[in-house]
Coordinates of C-alpha atoms in Angstrom, one line a residue:
Chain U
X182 CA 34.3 58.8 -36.0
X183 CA 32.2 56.3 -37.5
X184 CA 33.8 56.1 -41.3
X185 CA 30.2 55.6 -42.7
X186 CA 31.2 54.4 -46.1
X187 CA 34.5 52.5 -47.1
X188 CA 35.6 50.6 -50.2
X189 CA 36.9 47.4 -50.3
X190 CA 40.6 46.7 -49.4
X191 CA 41.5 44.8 -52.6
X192 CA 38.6 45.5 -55.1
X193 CA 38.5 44.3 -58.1
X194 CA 36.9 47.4 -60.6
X195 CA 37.2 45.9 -63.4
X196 CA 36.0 42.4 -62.5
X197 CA 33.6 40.4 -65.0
X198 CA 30.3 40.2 -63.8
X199 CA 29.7 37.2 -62.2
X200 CA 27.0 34.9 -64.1
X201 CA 26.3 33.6 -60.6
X202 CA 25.6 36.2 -58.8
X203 CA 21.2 38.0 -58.6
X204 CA 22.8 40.1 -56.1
X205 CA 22.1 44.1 -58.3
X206 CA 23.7 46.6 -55.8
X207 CA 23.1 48.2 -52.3
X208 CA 20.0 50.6 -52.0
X209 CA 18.7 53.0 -49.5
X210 CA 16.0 52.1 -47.6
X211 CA 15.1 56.2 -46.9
X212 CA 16.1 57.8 -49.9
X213 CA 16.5 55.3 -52.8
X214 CA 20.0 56.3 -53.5
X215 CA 21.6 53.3 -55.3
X216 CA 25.1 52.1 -54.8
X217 CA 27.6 49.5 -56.1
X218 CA 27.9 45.9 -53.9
X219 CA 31.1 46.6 -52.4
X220 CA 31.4 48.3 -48.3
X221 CA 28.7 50.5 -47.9
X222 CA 26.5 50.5 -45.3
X223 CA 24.7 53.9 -44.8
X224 CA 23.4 56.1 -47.8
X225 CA 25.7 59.2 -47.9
X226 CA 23.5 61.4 -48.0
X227 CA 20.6 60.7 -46.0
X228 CA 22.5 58.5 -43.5
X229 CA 19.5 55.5 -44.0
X230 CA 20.4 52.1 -44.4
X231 CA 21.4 50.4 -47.0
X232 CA 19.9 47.2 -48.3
X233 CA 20.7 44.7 -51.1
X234 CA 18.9 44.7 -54.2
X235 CA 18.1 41.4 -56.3
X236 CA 17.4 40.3 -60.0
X237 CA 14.2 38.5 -58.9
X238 CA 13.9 37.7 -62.1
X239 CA 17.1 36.1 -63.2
X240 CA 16.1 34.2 -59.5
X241 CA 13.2 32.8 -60.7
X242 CA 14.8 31.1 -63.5
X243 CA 16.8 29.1 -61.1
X244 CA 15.0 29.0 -57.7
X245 CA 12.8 26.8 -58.2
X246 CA 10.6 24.0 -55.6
X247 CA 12.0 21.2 -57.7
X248 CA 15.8 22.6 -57.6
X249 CA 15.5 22.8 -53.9
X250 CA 14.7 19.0 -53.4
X251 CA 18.4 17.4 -54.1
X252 CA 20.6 20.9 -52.3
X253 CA 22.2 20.3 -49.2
X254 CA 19.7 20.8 -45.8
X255 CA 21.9 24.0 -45.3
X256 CA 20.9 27.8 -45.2
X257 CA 23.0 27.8 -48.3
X258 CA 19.9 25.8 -50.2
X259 CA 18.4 29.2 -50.6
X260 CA 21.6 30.7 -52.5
X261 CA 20.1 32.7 -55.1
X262 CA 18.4 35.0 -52.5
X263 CA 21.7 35.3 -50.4
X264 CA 24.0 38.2 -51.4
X265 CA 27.0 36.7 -52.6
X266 CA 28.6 36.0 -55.9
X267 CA 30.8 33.4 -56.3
X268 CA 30.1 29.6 -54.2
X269 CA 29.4 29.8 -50.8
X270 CA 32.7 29.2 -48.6
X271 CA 31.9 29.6 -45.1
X272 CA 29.0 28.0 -43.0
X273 CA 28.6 25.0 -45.3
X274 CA 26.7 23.1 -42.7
X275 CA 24.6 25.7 -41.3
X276 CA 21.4 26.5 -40.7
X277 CA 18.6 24.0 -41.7
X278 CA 17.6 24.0 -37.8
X279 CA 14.5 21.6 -36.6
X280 CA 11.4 22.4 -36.5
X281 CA 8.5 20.7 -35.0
X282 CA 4.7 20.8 -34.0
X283 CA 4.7 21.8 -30.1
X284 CA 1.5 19.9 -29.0
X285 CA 2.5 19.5 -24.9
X286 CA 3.7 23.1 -25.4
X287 CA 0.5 24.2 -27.2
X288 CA -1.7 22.1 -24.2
X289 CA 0.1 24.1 -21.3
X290 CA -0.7 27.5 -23.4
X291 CA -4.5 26.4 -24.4
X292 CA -3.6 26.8 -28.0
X293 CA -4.3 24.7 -31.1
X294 CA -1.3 24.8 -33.2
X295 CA 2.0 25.6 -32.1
X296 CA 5.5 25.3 -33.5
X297 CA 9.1 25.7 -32.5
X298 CA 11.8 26.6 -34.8
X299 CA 14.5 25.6 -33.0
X300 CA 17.9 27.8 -33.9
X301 CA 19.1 26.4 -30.4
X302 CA 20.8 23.8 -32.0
X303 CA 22.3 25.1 -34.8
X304 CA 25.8 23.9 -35.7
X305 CA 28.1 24.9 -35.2
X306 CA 27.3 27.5 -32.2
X307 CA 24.2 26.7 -31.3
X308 CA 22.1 30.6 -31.9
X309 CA 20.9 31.9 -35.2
X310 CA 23.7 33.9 -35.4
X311 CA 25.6 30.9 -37.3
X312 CA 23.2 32.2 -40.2
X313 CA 23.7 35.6 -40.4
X314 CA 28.3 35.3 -40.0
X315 CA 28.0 32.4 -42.5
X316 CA 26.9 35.3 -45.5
X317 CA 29.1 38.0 -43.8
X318 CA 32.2 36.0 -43.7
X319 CA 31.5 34.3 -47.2
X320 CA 30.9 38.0 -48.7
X321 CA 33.6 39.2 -46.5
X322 CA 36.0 37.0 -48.5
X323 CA 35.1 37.8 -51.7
X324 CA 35.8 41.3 -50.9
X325 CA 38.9 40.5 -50.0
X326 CA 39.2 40.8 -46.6
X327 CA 41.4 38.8 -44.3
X328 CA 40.5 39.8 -41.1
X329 CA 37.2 40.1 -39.3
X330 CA 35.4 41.7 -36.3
X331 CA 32.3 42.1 -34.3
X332 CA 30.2 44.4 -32.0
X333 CA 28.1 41.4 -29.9
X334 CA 26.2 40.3 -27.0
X335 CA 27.3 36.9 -26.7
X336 CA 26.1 34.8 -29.7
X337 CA 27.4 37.0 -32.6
X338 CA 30.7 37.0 -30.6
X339 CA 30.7 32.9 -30.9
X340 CA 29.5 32.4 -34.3
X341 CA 32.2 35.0 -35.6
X342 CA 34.8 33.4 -33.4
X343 CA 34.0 29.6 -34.8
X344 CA 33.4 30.5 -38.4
X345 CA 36.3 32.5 -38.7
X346 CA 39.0 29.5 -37.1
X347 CA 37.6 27.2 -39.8
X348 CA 37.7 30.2 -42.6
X349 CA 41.3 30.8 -41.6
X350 CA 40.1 34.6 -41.2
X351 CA 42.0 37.0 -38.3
X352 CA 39.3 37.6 -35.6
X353 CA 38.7 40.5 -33.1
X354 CA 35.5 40.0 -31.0
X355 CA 34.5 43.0 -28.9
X356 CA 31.6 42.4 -26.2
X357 CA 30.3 43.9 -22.9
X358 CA 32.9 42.8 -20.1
X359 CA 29.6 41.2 -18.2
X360 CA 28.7 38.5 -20.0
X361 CA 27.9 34.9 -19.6
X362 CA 31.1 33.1 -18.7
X363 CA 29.7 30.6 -20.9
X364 CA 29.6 33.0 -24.2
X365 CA 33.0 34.2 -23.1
X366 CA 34.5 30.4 -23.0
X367 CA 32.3 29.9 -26.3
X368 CA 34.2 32.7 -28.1
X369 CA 37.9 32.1 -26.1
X370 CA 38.2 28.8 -27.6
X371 CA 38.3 29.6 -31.0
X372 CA 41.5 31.8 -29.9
X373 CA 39.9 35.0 -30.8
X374 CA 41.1 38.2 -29.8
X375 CA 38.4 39.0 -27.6
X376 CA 38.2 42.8 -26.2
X377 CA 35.8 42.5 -23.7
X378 CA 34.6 46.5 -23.2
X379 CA 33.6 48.4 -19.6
X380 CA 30.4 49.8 -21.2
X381 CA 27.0 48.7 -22.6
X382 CA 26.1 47.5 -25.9
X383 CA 25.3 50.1 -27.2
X384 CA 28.8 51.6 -26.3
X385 CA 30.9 48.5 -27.4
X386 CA 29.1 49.0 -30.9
X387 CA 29.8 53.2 -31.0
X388 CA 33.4 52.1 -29.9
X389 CA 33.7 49.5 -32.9
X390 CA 32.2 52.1 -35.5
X391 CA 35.1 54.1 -34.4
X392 CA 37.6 51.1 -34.7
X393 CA 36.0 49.9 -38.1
X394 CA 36.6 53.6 -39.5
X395 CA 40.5 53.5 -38.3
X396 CA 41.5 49.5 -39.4
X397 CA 40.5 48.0 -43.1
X398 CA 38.6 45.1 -41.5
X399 CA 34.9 43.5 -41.9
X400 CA 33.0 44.4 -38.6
X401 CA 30.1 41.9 -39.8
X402 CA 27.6 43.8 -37.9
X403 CA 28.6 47.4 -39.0
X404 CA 30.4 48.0 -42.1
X405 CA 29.6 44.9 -44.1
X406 CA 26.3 44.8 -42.0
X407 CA 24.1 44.5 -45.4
X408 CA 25.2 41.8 -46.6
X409 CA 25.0 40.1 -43.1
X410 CA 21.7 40.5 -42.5
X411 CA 20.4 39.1 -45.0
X412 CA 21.5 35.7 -43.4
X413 CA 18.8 36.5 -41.2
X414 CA 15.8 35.6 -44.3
X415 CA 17.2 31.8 -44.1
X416 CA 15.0 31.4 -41.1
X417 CA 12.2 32.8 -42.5
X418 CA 12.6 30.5 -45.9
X419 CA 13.2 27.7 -43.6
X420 CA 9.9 28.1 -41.4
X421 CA 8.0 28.3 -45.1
X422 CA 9.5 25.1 -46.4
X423 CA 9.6 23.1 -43.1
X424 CA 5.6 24.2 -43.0
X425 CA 5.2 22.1 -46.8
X426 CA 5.8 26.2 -48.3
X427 CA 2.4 27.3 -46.1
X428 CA 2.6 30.5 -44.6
X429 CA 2.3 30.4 -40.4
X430 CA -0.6 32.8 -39.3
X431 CA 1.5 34.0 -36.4
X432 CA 5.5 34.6 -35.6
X433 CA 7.0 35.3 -32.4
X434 CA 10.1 36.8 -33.0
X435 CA 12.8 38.2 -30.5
X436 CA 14.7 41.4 -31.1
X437 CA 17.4 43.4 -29.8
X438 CA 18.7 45.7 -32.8
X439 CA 15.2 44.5 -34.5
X440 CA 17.0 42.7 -37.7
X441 CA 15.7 39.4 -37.3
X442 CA 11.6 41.0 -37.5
X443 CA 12.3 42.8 -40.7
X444 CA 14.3 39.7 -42.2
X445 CA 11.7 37.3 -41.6
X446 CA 9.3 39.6 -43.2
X447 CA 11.3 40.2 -46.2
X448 CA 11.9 36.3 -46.7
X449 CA 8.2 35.6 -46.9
X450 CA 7.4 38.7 -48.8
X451 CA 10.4 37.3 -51.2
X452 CA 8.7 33.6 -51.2
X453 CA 5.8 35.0 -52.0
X454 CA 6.9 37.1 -55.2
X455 CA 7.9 33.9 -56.2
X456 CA 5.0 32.2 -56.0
X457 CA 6.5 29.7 -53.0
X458 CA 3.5 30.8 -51.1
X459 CA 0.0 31.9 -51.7
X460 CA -2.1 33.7 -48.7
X461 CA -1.9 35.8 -46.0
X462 CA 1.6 37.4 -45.0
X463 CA 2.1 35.8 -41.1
X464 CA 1.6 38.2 -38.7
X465 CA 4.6 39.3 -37.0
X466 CA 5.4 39.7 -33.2
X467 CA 8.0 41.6 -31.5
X468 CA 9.1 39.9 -27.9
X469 CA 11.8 42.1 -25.7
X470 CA 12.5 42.0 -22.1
X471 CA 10.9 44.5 -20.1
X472 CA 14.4 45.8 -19.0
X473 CA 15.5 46.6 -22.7
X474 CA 11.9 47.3 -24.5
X475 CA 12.3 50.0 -26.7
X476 CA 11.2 48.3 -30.0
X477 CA 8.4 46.7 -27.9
X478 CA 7.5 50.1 -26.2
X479 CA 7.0 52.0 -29.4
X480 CA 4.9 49.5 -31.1
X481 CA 2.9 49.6 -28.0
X482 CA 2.3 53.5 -28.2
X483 CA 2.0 53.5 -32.0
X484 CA 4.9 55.9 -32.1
X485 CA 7.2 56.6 -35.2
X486 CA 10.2 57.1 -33.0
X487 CA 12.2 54.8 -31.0
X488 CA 13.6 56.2 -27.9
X489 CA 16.8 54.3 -26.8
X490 CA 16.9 52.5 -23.2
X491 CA 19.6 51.9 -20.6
X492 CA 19.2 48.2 -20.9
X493 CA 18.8 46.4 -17.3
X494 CA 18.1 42.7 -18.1
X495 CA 18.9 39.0 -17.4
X496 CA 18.7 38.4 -21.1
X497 CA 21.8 40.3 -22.6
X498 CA 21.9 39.1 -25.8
X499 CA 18.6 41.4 -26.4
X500 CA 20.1 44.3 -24.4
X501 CA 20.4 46.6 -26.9
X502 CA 19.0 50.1 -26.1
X503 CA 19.5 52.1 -29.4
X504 CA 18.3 49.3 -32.1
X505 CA 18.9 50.7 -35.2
X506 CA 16.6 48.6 -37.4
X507 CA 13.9 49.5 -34.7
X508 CA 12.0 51.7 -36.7
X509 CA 11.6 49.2 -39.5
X510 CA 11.0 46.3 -37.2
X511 CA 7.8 48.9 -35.9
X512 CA 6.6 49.3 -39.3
X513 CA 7.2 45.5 -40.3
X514 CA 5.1 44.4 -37.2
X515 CA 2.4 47.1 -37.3
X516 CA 1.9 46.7 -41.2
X517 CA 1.7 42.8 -40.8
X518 CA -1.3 43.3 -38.3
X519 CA 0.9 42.1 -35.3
X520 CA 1.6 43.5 -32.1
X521 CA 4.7 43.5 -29.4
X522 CA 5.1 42.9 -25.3
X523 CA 8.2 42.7 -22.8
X524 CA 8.7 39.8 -20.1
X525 CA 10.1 40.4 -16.7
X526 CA 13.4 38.3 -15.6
X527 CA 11.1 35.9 -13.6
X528 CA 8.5 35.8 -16.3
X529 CA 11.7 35.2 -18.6
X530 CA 12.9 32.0 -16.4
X531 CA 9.5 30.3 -15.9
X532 CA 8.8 30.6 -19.7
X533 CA 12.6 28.9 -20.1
X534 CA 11.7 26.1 -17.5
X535 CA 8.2 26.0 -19.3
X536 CA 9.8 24.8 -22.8
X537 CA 12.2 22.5 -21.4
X538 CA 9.2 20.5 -19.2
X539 CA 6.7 20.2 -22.3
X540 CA 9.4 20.1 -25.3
X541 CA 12.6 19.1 -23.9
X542 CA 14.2 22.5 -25.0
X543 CA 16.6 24.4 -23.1
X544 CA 16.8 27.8 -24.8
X545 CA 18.7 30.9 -23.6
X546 CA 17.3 34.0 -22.0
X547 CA 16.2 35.0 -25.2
X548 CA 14.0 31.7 -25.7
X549 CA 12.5 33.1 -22.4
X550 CA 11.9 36.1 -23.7
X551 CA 9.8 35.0 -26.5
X552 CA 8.0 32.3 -25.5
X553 CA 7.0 34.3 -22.0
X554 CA 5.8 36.8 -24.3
X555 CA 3.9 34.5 -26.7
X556 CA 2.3 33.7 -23.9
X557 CA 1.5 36.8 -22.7
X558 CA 0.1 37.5 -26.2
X559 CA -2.4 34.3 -26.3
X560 CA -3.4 35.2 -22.5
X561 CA -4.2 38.9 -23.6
X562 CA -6.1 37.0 -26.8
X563 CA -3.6 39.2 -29.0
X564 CA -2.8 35.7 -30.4
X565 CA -5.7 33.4 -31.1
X566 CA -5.9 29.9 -29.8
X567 CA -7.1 28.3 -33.2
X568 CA -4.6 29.7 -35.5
X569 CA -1.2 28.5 -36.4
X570 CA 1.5 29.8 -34.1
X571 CA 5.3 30.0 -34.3
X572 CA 8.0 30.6 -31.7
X573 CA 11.6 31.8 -32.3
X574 CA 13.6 30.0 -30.3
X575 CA 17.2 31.4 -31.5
X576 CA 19.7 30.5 -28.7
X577 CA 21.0 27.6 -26.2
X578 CA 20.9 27.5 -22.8
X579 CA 23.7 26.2 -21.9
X580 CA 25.4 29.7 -22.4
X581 CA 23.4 31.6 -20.2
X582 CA 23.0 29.2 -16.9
X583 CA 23.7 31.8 -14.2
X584 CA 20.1 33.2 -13.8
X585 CA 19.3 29.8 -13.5
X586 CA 21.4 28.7 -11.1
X587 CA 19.4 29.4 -7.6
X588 CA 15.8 28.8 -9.4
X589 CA 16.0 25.1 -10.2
X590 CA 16.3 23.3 -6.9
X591 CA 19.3 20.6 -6.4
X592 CA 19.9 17.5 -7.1
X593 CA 19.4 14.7 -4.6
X594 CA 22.6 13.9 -3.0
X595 CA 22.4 10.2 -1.6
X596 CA 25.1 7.5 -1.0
X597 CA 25.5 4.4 -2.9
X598 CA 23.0 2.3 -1.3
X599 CA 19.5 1.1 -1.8
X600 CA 18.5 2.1 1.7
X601 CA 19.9 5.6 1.3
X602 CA 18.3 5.8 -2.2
X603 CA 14.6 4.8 -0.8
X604 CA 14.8 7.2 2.1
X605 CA 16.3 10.3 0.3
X606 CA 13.7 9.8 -2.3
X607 CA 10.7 8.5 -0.3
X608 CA 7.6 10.2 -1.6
X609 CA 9.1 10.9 -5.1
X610 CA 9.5 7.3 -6.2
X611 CA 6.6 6.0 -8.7
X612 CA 5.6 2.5 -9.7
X613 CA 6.5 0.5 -6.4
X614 CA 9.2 -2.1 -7.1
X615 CA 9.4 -4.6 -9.8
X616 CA 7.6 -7.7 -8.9
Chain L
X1138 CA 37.1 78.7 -26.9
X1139 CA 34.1 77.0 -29.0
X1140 CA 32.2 73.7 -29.1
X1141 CA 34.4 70.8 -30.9
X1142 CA 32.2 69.3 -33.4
X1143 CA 32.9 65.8 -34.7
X1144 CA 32.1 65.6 -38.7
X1145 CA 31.1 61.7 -39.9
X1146 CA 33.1 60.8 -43.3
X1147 CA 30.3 61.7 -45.6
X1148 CA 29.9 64.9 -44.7
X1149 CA 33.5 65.8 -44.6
X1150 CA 33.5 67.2 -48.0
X1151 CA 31.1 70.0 -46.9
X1152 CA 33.8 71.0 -43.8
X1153 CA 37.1 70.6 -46.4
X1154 CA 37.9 67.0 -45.2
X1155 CA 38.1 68.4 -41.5
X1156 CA 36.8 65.9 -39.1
X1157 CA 36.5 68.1 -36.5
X1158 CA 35.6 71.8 -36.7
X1159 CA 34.9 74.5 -33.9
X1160 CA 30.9 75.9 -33.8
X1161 CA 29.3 78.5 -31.4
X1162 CA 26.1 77.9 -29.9
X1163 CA 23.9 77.6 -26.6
X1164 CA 22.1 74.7 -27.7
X1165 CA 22.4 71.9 -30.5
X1166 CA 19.8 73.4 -32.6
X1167 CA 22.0 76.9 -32.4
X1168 CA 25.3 75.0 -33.0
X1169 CA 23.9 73.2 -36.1
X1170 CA 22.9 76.4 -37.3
X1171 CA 26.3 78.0 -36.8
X1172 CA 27.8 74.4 -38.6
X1173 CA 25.4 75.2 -41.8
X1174 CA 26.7 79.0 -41.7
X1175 CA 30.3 78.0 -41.4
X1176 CA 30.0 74.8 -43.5
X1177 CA 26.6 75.6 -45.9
X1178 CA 25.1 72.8 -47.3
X1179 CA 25.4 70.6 -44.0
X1180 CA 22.5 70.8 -42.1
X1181 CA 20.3 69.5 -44.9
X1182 CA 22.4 66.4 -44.5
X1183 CA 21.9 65.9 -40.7
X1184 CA 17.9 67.2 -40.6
X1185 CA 14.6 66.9 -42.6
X1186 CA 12.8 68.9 -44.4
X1187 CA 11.4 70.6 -40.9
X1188 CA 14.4 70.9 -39.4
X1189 CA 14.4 68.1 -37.4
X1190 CA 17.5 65.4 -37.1
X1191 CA 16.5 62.8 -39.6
X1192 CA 16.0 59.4 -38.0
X1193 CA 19.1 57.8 -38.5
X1194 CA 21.2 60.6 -37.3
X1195 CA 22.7 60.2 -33.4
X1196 CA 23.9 63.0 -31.9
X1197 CA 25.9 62.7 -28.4
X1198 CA 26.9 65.8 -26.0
X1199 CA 30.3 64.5 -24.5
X1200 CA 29.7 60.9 -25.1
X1201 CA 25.5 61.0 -23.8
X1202 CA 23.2 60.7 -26.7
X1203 CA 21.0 63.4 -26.8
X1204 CA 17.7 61.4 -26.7
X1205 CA 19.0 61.1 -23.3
X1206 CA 19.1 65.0 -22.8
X1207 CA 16.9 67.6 -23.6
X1208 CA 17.4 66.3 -27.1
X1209 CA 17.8 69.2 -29.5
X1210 CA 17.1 72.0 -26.9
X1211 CA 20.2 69.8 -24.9
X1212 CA 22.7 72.8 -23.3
X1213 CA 26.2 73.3 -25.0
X1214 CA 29.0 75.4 -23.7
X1215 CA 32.7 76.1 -24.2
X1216 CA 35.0 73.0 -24.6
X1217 CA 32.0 70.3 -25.0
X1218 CA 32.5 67.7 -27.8
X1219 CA 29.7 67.0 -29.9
X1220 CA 29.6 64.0 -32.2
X1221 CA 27.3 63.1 -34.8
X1222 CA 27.0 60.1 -36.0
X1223 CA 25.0 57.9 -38.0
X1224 CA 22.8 55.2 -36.5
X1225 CA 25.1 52.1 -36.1
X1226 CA 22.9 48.7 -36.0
X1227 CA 24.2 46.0 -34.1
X1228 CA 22.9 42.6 -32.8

């Protein structure tokens, strides 16, 4: 049974307040119910989620534009809005990802002005997830924990597997037995214990609930889940500052549980009750593969509820058919004037081959997903061609090459001669030969 | 025989710290209304104000979530389990 609310295994009660931390206490998102900043992650009485509260004004004394120019190019730059309370002590070179105007992208679409922000490459496991375990397993420390764990799809399992070796934390990674062999080597070499689970998902996560409830460890993505996802904001801040602190008119945003859409809009709300950014709001988009749509489905209809799927999908670290941040990822898309689509595996493998011919990206399904459904969005004229555009791009490639493997063509297999060179490649050689 | 009915830690106050109690019923709207007659106070927890499971509460008959079912109206009989559990977000 899933052990909703837990204490901390060595809590401190009587600790001083920490003159560092702006973190208040955990709140309810449904009910308001307040709680203290230790392991609570649903409300007890109305079984919502809990969020972290801030001191945004004790942050403004210290978050400031001119402050920001000499901190590290880490997620940890944006400390004060992260919910920890002592230094930072895991992730120290995370986050911080490029981003970059995507003008042979933007040609191929027929749009004006289109970014990338490029999570693809982020050290050191190349998905956003590096942001979102780099708070959990700081936070996770402070609470004393010594071991951790996670419910994933792939990327979570990776980040939580890497950060953990260099934290010196125990690890136990529990995924769907079919993934990528790529995110299963990308997890195994960090010596993980990694449970790989006959189920979907949604069942490895029910499973792990059960599992987090019976042993005192941090599952990042379930019992210490509010601080984690706050991580999640970094990408938002970092799109804001990376723009010269302007605010994007549009965001195309993949989900699976729907975190990362209600994160980014929080982060700019945040920037903006700060007076980081003046304007607009961007307008937020939800991208999901057809085969796993449910967020995408019921922004589509309007609806208030979320009705889970049986995910069936090439891109599995989205295949999550019960999101549980799905209803607020809705509200956060509807109420920024935004809208939501879904992308079929071959839409999902064009759109991949699309960014790595005009912006020498290779993304992961998940890049497919979005950027297939961006431009899905700007055919439909759901995304206007002179306003400023962002695409998510939140994983690598390399990890997820087997849908790939019989739609790229081969290499051209020639022997070690001239001759053989000029007839193999006949008709594909440019330029003539040098004079 | 009855239906096995799986309590979630925050509500295991209302059923005396018992994680699992027995409840009659021929469907999960009649078996939560047996739970709040053996165990008042309960069902207030688990539904809204009409009655209805509030968002964030899964219920599962024998491991298949009941949005997969017939939802509330989903069939219960002797020797089912029936969990209920709050919404567990993942990613």
């Amino acid at each position: 049974m899933a052990n909703a609310v837990t204490r901390t295994p060595h809590a401190q009660p009587h600790a001083r307040p920490n003159p560092m931390s702006y973190m208040l206490g955990l709140k309810c998102r449904e009910c308001g119910r307040r709680y203290p900043k230790e392991v609570v992650f649903v409300c007890e009485y109305c079984f919502g989620s809990v969020e972290v509260d801030y001191d945004y004004d004790a942050i403004r004394r210290s978050f400031t534009k001119a402050s920001l120019a000499a901190r590290p190019k880490s997620l940890w730059r944006y400390r004060e809005l992260l919910p920890i309370e002592g230094e930072p002590t895991v992730g120290l070179t995370s986050g911080f990802t490029p981003f970059f105007r995507a003008d042979r992208l933007a040609q191929a679409l027929g749009v004006k002005e289109l970014y990338i922000k490029d999570d693809s490459v982020s050290h050191p496991t190349l998905s956003f997830k590096d942001r979102v375990v780099s708070v959990a397993l700081t936070r996770a420390k402070e609470l004393g924990f010594d071991t951790v764990a996670c419910a994933s799809t792939g990327n979570l399992a990776n980040s939580v597997s890497a950060h953990a070796a260099k934290a010196g934390l125990k690890r136990y990674i529990f995924t769907p037995s079919d993934l990528e062999m790529g995110k299963v080597v990308a997890s195994l070499i960090y010596q993980p214990t990694l449970v790989a689970v006959d189920g979907t998902y949604d069942e490895v996560n029910r499973l792990c609930a059960e599992i987090g409830a019976k042993y005192p460890w941090a599952f990042v993505n379930i019992n210490i889940r509010p601080y984690y996802a706050e991580g999640s904001k970094t990408y938002g801040y970092e799109i804001a500052e990376q723009l010269g602190w302007r605010i994007p008119q549009h965001i195309v945003i993949p989900a699976a549980g729907g975190s990362l859409i209600t994160k980014i809009a929080k982060a700019f709300k945040e920037l903006a009750l700060l007076g980081f950014v003046e304007g607009k709001s961007p307008k937020l988009y939800c991208a999901q593969a057809m085969g796993c749509a449910p967020i995408a489905n019921t922004i589509k209809e309007r609806a208030d509820i979320v009705k889970p799927v049986k995910p069936n999908t090439i891109a599995k670290s989205l295949a999550i058919g019960n999101p549980a941040d799905g209803y607020y990822a809705t509200k956060a898309v509807l109420g920024s004037g935004g809208w939501a689509d879904s992308a079929s595996d071959d839409e999902i493998i064009d759109a991949m081959k699309l960014l790595a011919a005009t912006e020498g990206v290779f993304t992961e399904t998940a890049g497919g997903v979005t950027l297939a459904v961006a431009k899905k969005l700007i055919e439909q004229g759901k995304l206007p061609k002179d306003e400023s555009i962002v695409v998510c791009i939140t994983g690598n490639g390399l990890k997820t090459q087997e849908p790939l493997l019989n739609r790229l063509g081969q290499p051209t297999r020639i022997k070690p001669t001239l001759a053989s060179f000029e007839s193999n490649l006949g008709d594909k050689l440019s330029g003539g030969p040098a004079r | 025989m009855a239906v096995t009915v799986r309590i979630p830690t925050p509500l295991q106050r209302l059923t005396n710290g018992q994680g699992e109690v027995q409840c009659e019923g021929k469907t999960v709207t009649e078996l939560l209304a047996d739970l709040e007659r053996r165990h008042p106070g309960i069902k207030e927890r688990i539904c809204d104000q009409d009655g209805k499971l509030r968002r964030f509460v899964n219920v599962f008959v024998n491991e298949e979530d009941i949005r997969f079912l017939q939802g509330d109206q989903t069939a219960v009989k002797d020797g089912d389990d029936v969990s209920i559990i709050p919404a567990i977000a993942g990613g």
